[in-house]
Amino acid sequence: MKWEGNRESDNVEDARNEGGGGGGFGGGRSIGLGTIAIALVASYFFGISPTTVISLLSGGPVSQPQQQSQQAPGGARGPNHAAPAQDRQTKFVRTVLADTEDVWTQIFRANGKTYAAPTLKLFSGSTQTACGTGQTASGPFYCPGDRKVYIDLSFYQLMQQRFHVSGEFAQAYVIAHEVGHHVQNLMGIMDKVHSAERQMSKAQANAMSVRLELQADCLAGVWAFHANQARSILEQGDVEGALNAATAIGDDALQKQEQGYVVPDSFTHGTSAQRVRWFKQGISSGEVKSCNTFEVKTL
Ligand SMILES: [Zn+2]
């Protein structure tokens, strides 16, 4: 992925020094995988459910094996002083966020709306959010209440080590997916899904959450389409890398990988094939309206 030298966003807050400590994913813990996924925004009529996010955040079983950490090597070195690699990563995050701002601002404008950019907060260990306490173990997430995307960058190591997903575009895709949830929030989709879910059985609500997540994947694809058109960010192998990410983190793949563990949101994000399909849909069409996961019969 080509990103160096592109605009960097000012909407990144760095709270890695305040953290509740213990960065890193503890040994066997799985992440709020859903969050990992790929991409975002959808039609103006559907959205994301805050309940999913909230349950991730508010320390359901997800955050349980709160490590026992897993001090980063060099953990003794005091409140995180970013190694050079981390600095590059921070720059990368700022650049990808800026790219989502540019793309979504344009898409909203083309539809007569104004895009209000989210803040992206880097944290380490745990952090307070309008949705409750955010934990590293929950993976990246979006909180509709404060309109912030939360990421502990150690998640990227986990993607690599545990799921063997590497490549910067796959990492960008994670951010684009969370920003997609923000777009769903701005469009009122989250609210709609949330209130609909209150009338539903648990199984129905889960099915709804899957649609919300797959839509975020599709929206991430829409972002990638436009980003590439405007700035030629894609290099050979990038899309395959992101598709591998989608495959690696589909619920079915995860369940295999996670046998013996509880994966609380395991069925709320769609199978690998579904995630791949929706990301492809977004990146090939570049159209928000192609992301209407709420109206299709077969996901
Ligand atoms: Zn998500």
Short mmCIF file of C-alpha atoms and ligand atoms in Angstrom, two decimals:
data_model
loop_
_atom_site.label_atom_id
_atom_site.label_comp_id
_atom_site.label_asym_id
_atom_site.label_seq_id
_atom_site.Cartn_x
_atom_site.Cartn_y
_atom_site.Cartn_z
CA MET A 1 0.00 0.00 0.00
CA LYS A 2 1.31 3.42 -0.92
CA TRP A 3 0.52 5.99 1.73
CA GLU A 4 3.69 7.75 2.74
CA GLY A 5 3.65 11.45 2.13
CA ASN A 6 -0.13 11.64 1.98
CA ARG A 7 -2.06 13.96 4.28
CA GLU A 8 -2.19 13.08 7.98
CA SER A 9 -5.27 13.65 10.09
CA ASP A 10 -5.33 15.86 13.17
CA ASN A 11 -8.18 13.85 14.58
CA VAL A 12 -5.99 11.32 16.34
CA GLU A 13 -5.74 11.37 20.12
CA ASP A 14 -2.87 9.54 21.68
CA ALA A 15 -3.79 8.18 25.07
CA ARG A 16 -1.23 5.43 25.18
CA ASN A 17 0.33 6.94 28.25
CA GLU A 18 -2.81 6.91 30.32
CA GLY A 19 -3.62 3.33 29.77
CA GLY A 20 -4.65 0.86 32.31
CA GLY A 21 -1.40 -0.84 31.59
CA GLY A 22 -0.70 -4.25 30.41
CA GLY A 23 -0.79 -3.59 26.73
CA GLY A 24 -0.82 -6.44 24.39
CA PHE A 25 -3.10 -9.32 24.00
CA GLY A 26 -2.71 -11.85 26.67
CA GLY A 27 -1.89 -15.31 25.67
CA GLY A 28 -5.02 -17.11 24.66
CA ARG A 29 -7.38 -14.30 24.34
CA SER A 30 -9.37 -13.70 21.33
CA ILE A 31 -10.33 -10.38 20.24
CA GLY A 32 -13.53 -8.75 19.48
CA LEU A 33 -12.99 -10.09 16.12
CA GLY A 34 -15.79 -8.45 14.57
CA THR A 35 -14.09 -5.33 14.89
CA ILE A 36 -11.27 -6.40 12.89
CA ALA A 37 -12.98 -6.71 9.81
CA ILE A 38 -12.83 -4.82 6.86
CA ALA A 39 -14.85 -2.01 5.77
CA LEU A 40 -17.68 0.31 5.97
CA VAL A 41 -20.46 2.57 5.14
CA ALA A 42 -23.70 1.66 3.68
CA SER A 43 -26.78 2.90 2.20
CA TYR A 44 -28.37 5.74 3.91
CA PHE A 45 -30.92 3.52 5.43
CA PHE A 46 -29.12 0.94 7.36
CA GLY A 47 -26.56 0.90 10.05
CA ILE A 48 -24.71 -0.51 12.83
CA SER A 49 -25.89 -1.60 16.08
CA PRO A 50 -24.42 0.00 19.05
CA THR A 51 -25.40 -2.96 21.12
CA THR A 52 -22.75 -5.01 19.48
CA VAL A 53 -20.18 -2.43 20.18
CA ILE A 54 -21.34 -1.88 23.65
CA SER A 55 -21.32 -5.49 24.57
CA LEU A 56 -17.82 -5.71 23.26
CA LEU A 57 -16.83 -2.80 25.33
CA SER A 58 -18.51 -3.33 28.49
CA GLY A 59 -16.49 -6.25 29.39
CA GLY A 60 -18.58 -9.21 28.56
CA PRO A 61 -16.60 -12.35 28.49
CA VAL A 62 -14.45 -10.79 25.87
CA SER A 63 -12.39 -8.84 28.22
CA GLN A 64 -12.23 -11.44 30.83
CA PRO A 65 -8.90 -13.04 30.59
CA GLN A 66 -7.65 -9.64 31.13
CA GLN A 67 -4.15 -10.49 31.17
CA GLN A 68 -1.87 -11.23 33.25
CA SER A 69 0.12 -9.65 30.78
CA GLN A 70 2.32 -9.98 28.63
CA GLN A 71 4.51 -7.05 29.25
CA ALA A 72 5.85 -5.88 26.05
CA PRO A 73 9.51 -6.62 25.84
CA GLY A 74 11.01 -3.56 27.30
CA GLY A 75 7.96 -3.05 29.40
CA ALA A 76 10.23 -1.73 32.06
CA ARG A 77 10.97 1.22 30.03
CA GLY A 78 8.27 3.37 31.43
CA PRO A 79 5.20 4.78 29.95
CA ASN A 80 5.53 3.97 26.48
CA HIS A 81 8.05 5.53 24.54
CA ALA A 82 7.27 4.80 21.10
CA ALA A 83 9.94 2.93 19.34
CA PRO A 84 10.58 4.16 15.84
CA ALA A 85 8.44 1.41 14.42
CA GLN A 86 5.56 2.71 16.44
CA ASP A 87 6.11 6.19 15.21
CA ARG A 88 5.78 4.97 11.70
CA GLN A 89 2.65 3.19 12.72
CA THR A 90 1.18 6.32 14.25
CA LYS A 91 1.90 8.16 11.05
CA PHE A 92 0.27 5.37 9.15
CA VAL A 93 -2.86 5.57 11.29
CA ARG A 94 -3.06 9.34 10.85
CA THR A 95 -2.66 8.99 7.12
CA VAL A 96 -5.29 6.29 6.72
CA LEU A 97 -7.72 8.24 8.88
CA ALA A 98 -7.14 11.34 6.76
CA ASP A 99 -7.81 9.29 3.67
CA THR A 100 -11.15 8.10 5.05
CA GLU A 101 -11.98 11.73 5.87
CA ASP A 102 -11.29 12.81 2.32
CA VAL A 103 -13.26 10.01 0.76
CA TRP A 104 -16.28 10.23 3.03
CA THR A 105 -16.40 14.01 2.92
CA GLN A 106 -16.70 13.75 -0.80
CA ILE A 107 -19.29 11.00 -0.80
CA PHE A 108 -21.42 12.84 1.73
CA ARG A 109 -21.11 16.07 -0.20
CA ALA A 110 -22.18 14.36 -3.38
CA ASN A 111 -25.32 13.37 -1.52
CA GLY A 112 -25.95 16.84 -0.17
CA LYS A 113 -24.73 16.01 3.32
CA THR A 114 -21.87 17.03 5.52
CA TYR A 115 -19.47 14.48 6.89
CA ALA A 116 -18.47 14.96 10.51
CA ALA A 117 -15.18 13.12 10.95
CA PRO A 118 -14.70 10.80 13.91
CA THR A 119 -11.80 11.00 16.34
CA LEU A 120 -9.46 8.05 16.48
CA LYS A 121 -8.07 7.36 19.91
CA LEU A 122 -4.95 5.27 20.36
CA PHE A 123 -4.83 3.57 23.71
CA SER A 124 -2.94 0.93 25.50
CA GLY A 125 -4.43 -1.53 27.95
CA SER A 126 -7.74 0.09 28.74
CA THR A 127 -9.47 3.41 28.28
CA GLN A 128 -12.63 5.18 29.33
CA THR A 129 -15.19 5.70 26.62
CA ALA A 130 -18.80 6.85 26.40
CA CYS A 131 -19.60 3.16 25.90
CA GLY A 132 -17.89 1.98 29.06
CA THR A 133 -14.33 0.83 29.60
CA GLY A 134 -12.57 -0.13 26.42
CA GLN A 135 -10.09 -2.96 26.62
CA THR A 136 -7.29 -4.09 24.43
CA ALA A 137 -8.84 -7.51 24.36
CA SER A 138 -11.95 -6.20 22.67
CA GLY A 139 -10.00 -5.34 19.57
CA PRO A 140 -10.54 -2.08 17.72
CA PHE A 141 -14.02 -0.69 18.13
CA TYR A 142 -16.23 2.29 17.46
CA CYS A 143 -18.25 3.98 20.18
CA PRO A 144 -21.29 5.79 18.79
CA GLY A 145 -21.74 7.73 22.03
CA ASP A 146 -18.57 9.75 21.63
CA ARG A 147 -18.07 9.12 17.93
CA LYS A 148 -14.61 7.76 18.43
CA VAL A 149 -12.71 4.86 16.96
CA TYR A 150 -10.51 3.14 19.56
CA ILE A 151 -7.43 1.17 18.64
CA ASP A 152 -4.68 -0.42 20.62
CA LEU A 153 -1.96 -0.85 18.05
CA SER A 154 -0.86 -4.13 19.54
CA PHE A 155 -3.85 -5.49 17.71
CA TYR A 156 -1.87 -5.33 14.50
CA GLN A 157 0.76 -7.59 16.00
CA LEU A 158 -1.94 -9.98 16.92
CA MET A 159 -3.27 -10.00 13.38
CA GLN A 160 0.14 -10.94 12.24
CA GLN A 161 1.10 -13.45 14.87
CA ARG A 162 -2.15 -15.15 15.39
CA PHE A 163 -3.96 -14.85 12.14
CA HIS A 164 -0.94 -14.48 9.92
CA VAL A 165 -2.44 -11.45 8.34
CA SER A 166 0.08 -8.89 7.37
CA GLY A 167 0.33 -5.99 5.04
CA GLU A 168 -0.50 -2.37 5.56
CA PHE A 169 -3.59 -2.44 3.45
CA ALA A 170 -5.08 -5.12 5.70
CA GLN A 171 -4.33 -2.80 8.61
CA ALA A 172 -5.91 0.13 6.83
CA TYR A 173 -8.94 -2.03 6.26
CA VAL A 174 -9.38 -2.41 10.01
CA ILE A 175 -9.53 1.36 10.39
CA ALA A 176 -11.82 1.70 7.39
CA HIS A 177 -14.19 -0.84 8.89
CA GLU A 178 -14.45 1.11 12.14
CA VAL A 179 -14.92 4.34 10.24
CA GLY A 180 -17.66 2.50 8.37
CA HIS A 181 -19.43 2.06 11.67
CA HIS A 182 -19.13 5.79 12.16
CA VAL A 183 -20.71 6.37 8.78
CA GLN A 184 -23.52 4.01 9.76
CA ASN A 185 -23.94 6.08 12.89
CA LEU A 186 -24.09 9.35 10.97
CA MET A 187 -26.62 7.87 8.61
CA GLY A 188 -28.87 6.85 11.45
CA ILE A 189 -28.52 3.18 10.62
CA MET A 190 -27.11 2.28 14.00
CA ASP A 191 -30.01 3.82 15.81
CA LYS A 192 -32.47 2.04 13.62
CA VAL A 193 -30.86 -1.31 14.06
CA HIS A 194 -30.50 -0.75 17.74
CA SER A 195 -34.14 0.00 18.27
CA ALA A 196 -35.19 -2.82 15.99
CA GLU A 197 -33.03 -5.21 17.96
CA ARG A 198 -34.83 -4.38 21.13
CA GLN A 199 -37.96 -5.99 19.76
CA MET A 200 -36.19 -9.10 18.62
CA SER A 201 -35.12 -12.42 19.94
CA LYS A 202 -31.46 -12.87 20.59
CA ALA A 203 -31.04 -14.92 17.44
CA GLN A 204 -32.74 -12.31 15.31
CA ALA A 205 -30.70 -9.56 16.88
CA ASN A 206 -27.53 -11.49 16.10
CA ALA A 207 -28.59 -11.90 12.51
CA MET A 208 -29.11 -8.17 12.37
CA SER A 209 -25.65 -7.55 13.77
CA VAL A 210 -24.17 -9.72 11.05
CA ARG A 211 -25.78 -7.47 8.45
CA LEU A 212 -24.41 -4.44 10.16
CA GLU A 213 -20.90 -5.87 10.21
CA LEU A 214 -20.99 -7.02 6.61
CA GLN A 215 -22.17 -3.59 5.63
CA ALA A 216 -19.17 -2.11 7.41
CA ASP A 217 -16.99 -4.48 5.38
CA CYS A 218 -18.64 -3.29 2.21
CA LEU A 219 -18.19 0.34 3.21
CA ALA A 220 -14.51 -0.30 3.80
CA GLY A 221 -14.41 -1.55 0.24
CA VAL A 222 -16.14 1.62 -0.95
CA TRP A 223 -13.48 3.67 0.81
CA ALA A 224 -10.70 1.64 -0.80
CA PHE A 225 -12.21 2.09 -4.23
CA HIS A 226 -12.27 5.88 -3.95
CA ALA A 227 -8.95 6.16 -2.13
CA ASN A 228 -7.34 4.20 -4.90
CA GLN A 229 -8.97 6.26 -7.58
CA ALA A 230 -7.82 9.50 -6.04
CA ARG A 231 -4.42 8.50 -4.73
CA SER A 232 -3.46 5.16 -6.26
CA ILE A 233 -2.84 3.56 -2.90
CA LEU A 234 -3.12 -0.05 -3.97
CA GLU A 235 -0.15 -2.16 -4.86
CA GLN A 236 0.03 -5.66 -6.14
CA GLY A 237 -1.23 -8.13 -3.59
CA ASP A 238 -2.96 -5.57 -1.37
CA VAL A 239 -6.48 -6.61 -2.11
CA GLU A 240 -5.58 -10.27 -1.71
CA GLY A 241 -4.05 -9.38 1.65
CA ALA A 242 -7.23 -7.71 2.79
CA LEU A 243 -9.27 -10.63 1.53
CA ASN A 244 -7.02 -12.94 3.50
CA ALA A 245 -7.73 -10.82 6.50
CA ALA A 246 -11.43 -11.16 5.87
CA THR A 247 -11.04 -14.89 5.48
CA ALA A 248 -8.94 -15.25 8.58
CA ILE A 249 -11.38 -13.40 10.73
CA GLY A 250 -14.67 -14.76 9.48
CA ASP A 251 -16.65 -16.39 12.22
CA ASP A 252 -16.22 -19.89 10.89
CA ALA A 253 -12.46 -19.56 10.65
CA LEU A 254 -12.35 -18.01 14.06
CA GLN A 255 -14.34 -20.70 15.65
CA LYS A 256 -11.98 -23.25 14.31
CA GLN A 257 -9.05 -21.34 15.57
CA GLU A 258 -10.64 -20.65 18.86
CA GLN A 259 -11.91 -24.05 19.73
CA GLY A 260 -12.12 -24.34 23.40
CA TYR A 261 -12.48 -20.66 23.93
CA VAL A 262 -15.54 -18.60 24.25
CA VAL A 263 -15.90 -16.24 21.38
CA PRO A 264 -18.84 -14.20 22.52
CA ASP A 265 -19.52 -12.39 19.33
CA SER A 266 -18.57 -15.32 17.20
CA PHE A 267 -21.69 -15.37 15.18
CA THR A 268 -22.25 -11.70 14.82
CA HIS A 269 -19.84 -10.92 12.04
CA GLY A 270 -20.47 -13.30 9.24
CA THR A 271 -18.53 -16.13 7.72
CA SER A 272 -15.28 -15.70 5.86
CA ALA A 273 -16.99 -16.06 2.52
CA GLN A 274 -19.57 -13.46 3.44
CA ARG A 275 -16.97 -10.98 4.60
CA VAL A 276 -14.95 -11.45 1.45
CA ARG A 277 -18.02 -11.09 -0.68
CA TRP A 278 -19.08 -7.81 0.86
CA PHE A 279 -15.68 -6.27 0.84
CA LYS A 280 -15.36 -7.17 -2.82
CA GLN A 281 -18.75 -5.71 -3.48
CA GLY A 282 -17.70 -2.36 -2.03
CA ILE A 283 -14.30 -2.19 -3.62
CA SER A 284 -15.55 -3.15 -7.04
CA SER A 285 -18.56 -0.83 -7.14
CA GLY A 286 -17.41 2.12 -5.05
CA GLU A 287 -21.10 2.68 -4.35
CA VAL A 288 -22.61 3.03 -0.93
CA LYS A 289 -25.89 1.80 -2.26
CA SER A 290 -24.33 -1.48 -3.26
CA CYS A 291 -23.82 -2.13 0.45
CA ASN A 292 -27.42 -2.73 1.34
CA THR A 293 -26.89 -5.83 3.38
CA PHE A 294 -30.26 -5.33 5.00
CA GLU A 295 -32.23 -5.99 1.89
CA VAL A 296 -30.57 -8.98 0.35
CA LYS A 297 -31.95 -12.38 1.03
CA THR A 298 -28.69 -14.19 0.83
CA LEU A 299 -25.69 -12.66 2.49
ZN ZN B 1 -17.43 -3.99 13.11
#
